[in-house]
PDB file of C-alpha atoms in Angstrom:
ATOM      1  CA  UNK A  76    -113.069 -18.629 -35.374  1.00  0.00           C
ATOM      2  CA  UNK A  77    -109.571 -20.111 -35.842  1.00  0.00           C
ATOM      3  CA  UNK A  78    -109.445 -19.605 -39.604  1.00  0.00           C
ATOM      4  CA  UNK A  79    -108.343 -15.976 -39.334  1.00  0.00           C
ATOM      5  CA  UNK A  80    -105.040 -16.946 -37.665  1.00  0.00           C
ATOM      6  CA  UNK A  81    -104.482 -20.523 -38.831  1.00  0.00           C
ATOM      7  CA  UNK A  82    -101.572 -19.633 -41.152  1.00  0.00           C
ATOM      8  CA  UNK A  83     -99.752 -17.477 -38.590  1.00  0.00           C
ATOM      9  CA  UNK A  84     -96.502 -18.876 -37.162  1.00  0.00           C
ATOM     10  CA  UNK A  85     -96.692 -20.525 -33.737  1.00  0.00           C
ATOM     11  CA  UNK A  86    -100.489 -20.776 -33.963  1.00  0.00           C
ATOM     12  CA  UNK A  87    -101.623 -23.689 -31.795  1.00  0.00           C
ATOM     13  CA  UNK A  88    -104.876 -25.093 -30.570  1.00  0.00           C
ATOM     14  CA  UNK A  89    -105.531 -23.945 -27.029  1.00  0.00           C
ATOM     15  CA  UNK A  90    -108.155 -26.554 -26.130  1.00  0.00           C
ATOM     16  CA  UNK A  91    -106.018 -29.707 -26.427  1.00  0.00           C
ATOM     17  CA  UNK A  92    -103.184 -30.073 -23.944  1.00  0.00           C
ATOM     18  CA  UNK A  93    -102.043 -33.372 -25.550  1.00  0.00           C
ATOM     19  CA  UNK A  94    -101.426 -31.613 -28.896  1.00  0.00           C
ATOM     20  CA  UNK A  95     -97.735 -31.458 -29.766  1.00  0.00           C
ATOM     21  CA  UNK A  96     -96.095 -29.254 -32.341  1.00  0.00           C
ATOM     22  CA  UNK A  97     -94.573 -25.873 -32.937  1.00  0.00           C
ATOM     23  CA  UNK A  98     -97.397 -24.348 -34.948  1.00  0.00           C
ATOM     24  CA  UNK A  99     -95.200 -23.781 -37.991  1.00  0.00           C
ATOM     25  CA  UNK A 100     -96.448 -26.381 -40.496  1.00  0.00           C
ATOM     26  CA  UNK A 101     -99.227 -24.398 -42.176  1.00  0.00           C
ATOM     27  CA  UNK A 102     -97.164 -21.209 -42.053  1.00  0.00           C
ATOM     28  CA  UNK A 103     -94.251 -22.915 -43.849  1.00  0.00           C
ATOM     29  CA  UNK A 104     -96.565 -24.527 -46.410  1.00  0.00           C
ATOM     30  CA  UNK A 105     -98.145 -21.151 -47.158  1.00  0.00           C
ATOM     31  CA  UNK A 106     -94.733 -19.497 -47.519  1.00  0.00           C
ATOM     32  CA  UNK A 107     -93.571 -22.187 -49.960  1.00  0.00           C
ATOM     33  CA  UNK A 108     -96.747 -21.868 -52.024  1.00  0.00           C
ATOM     34  CA  UNK A 109     -96.475 -18.077 -52.024  1.00  0.00           C
ATOM     35  CA  UNK A 110     -92.818 -18.201 -53.110  1.00  0.00           C
ATOM     36  CA  UNK A 111     -93.950 -20.135 -56.186  1.00  0.00           C
ATOM     37  CA  UNK A 112     -96.901 -17.835 -56.948  1.00  0.00           C
ATOM     38  CA  UNK A 113     -99.328 -20.370 -55.480  1.00  0.00           C
ATOM     39  CA  UNK A 114    -101.795 -20.224 -52.639  1.00  0.00           C
ATOM     40  CA  UNK A 115    -103.332 -22.326 -49.899  1.00  0.00           C
ATOM     41  CA  UNK A 116    -106.945 -21.804 -48.931  1.00  0.00           C
ATOM     42  CA  UNK A 117    -108.926 -23.240 -46.056  1.00  0.00           C
ATOM     43  CA  UNK A 118    -112.650 -23.561 -45.503  1.00  0.00           C
ATOM     44  CA  UNK A 119    -114.577 -25.106 -42.666  1.00  0.00           C
ATOM     45  CA  UNK A 120    -118.219 -26.084 -42.456  1.00  0.00           C
ATOM     46  CA  UNK A 121    -119.734 -28.191 -39.738  1.00  0.00           C
ATOM     47  CA  UNK A 122    -117.234 -30.831 -38.677  1.00  0.00           C
ATOM     48  CA  UNK A 123    -115.179 -30.729 -41.881  1.00  0.00           C
ATOM     49  CA  UNK A 124    -112.163 -28.576 -42.682  1.00  0.00           C
ATOM     50  CA  UNK A 125    -110.790 -28.494 -46.237  1.00  0.00           C
ATOM     51  CA  UNK A 126    -107.388 -27.241 -47.390  1.00  0.00           C
ATOM     52  CA  UNK A 127    -106.747 -26.536 -51.078  1.00  0.00           C
ATOM     53  CA  UNK A 128    -103.370 -25.745 -52.601  1.00  0.00           C
ATOM     54  CA  UNK A 129    -103.080 -24.171 -56.051  1.00  0.00           C
ATOM     55  CA  UNK A 130     -99.776 -23.868 -57.872  1.00  0.00           C
ATOM     56  CA  UNK A 131     -99.255 -22.387 -61.349  1.00  0.00           C
ATOM     57  CA  UNK A 132     -97.916 -24.579 -64.125  1.00  0.00           C
ATOM     58  CA  UNK A 133     -94.479 -23.486 -65.295  1.00  0.00           C
ATOM     59  CA  UNK A 134     -95.311 -24.022 -68.965  1.00  0.00           C
ATOM     60  CA  UNK A 135     -91.812 -25.354 -69.652  1.00  0.00           C
ATOM     61  CA  UNK A 136     -91.608 -28.236 -72.116  1.00  0.00           C
ATOM     62  CA  UNK A 137     -88.474 -29.769 -70.579  1.00  0.00           C
ATOM     63  CA  UNK A 138     -90.143 -30.543 -67.239  1.00  0.00           C
ATOM     64  CA  UNK A 139     -92.167 -33.769 -67.288  1.00  0.00           C
ATOM     65  CA  UNK A 140     -95.548 -33.484 -65.621  1.00  0.00           C
ATOM     66  CA  UNK A 141     -97.064 -36.381 -63.708  1.00  0.00           C
ATOM     67  CA  UNK A 142    -100.236 -37.794 -65.211  1.00  0.00           C
TER      68      UNK A 142
END
């Protein structure tokens, strides 16, 4: 039920009063990925939530890629 709004700015969990944060982390990460033609996806099943980030390869020969 939270997945629909998880990337919105200032989105916070409402059921945990000890949770600290501004609710901007996932929003900023998504904006960075989007600015570079990438994407962040989230899926949740049972007690496990998975985030995947995909970024395109630049294809430039002068940029070393980590192996």
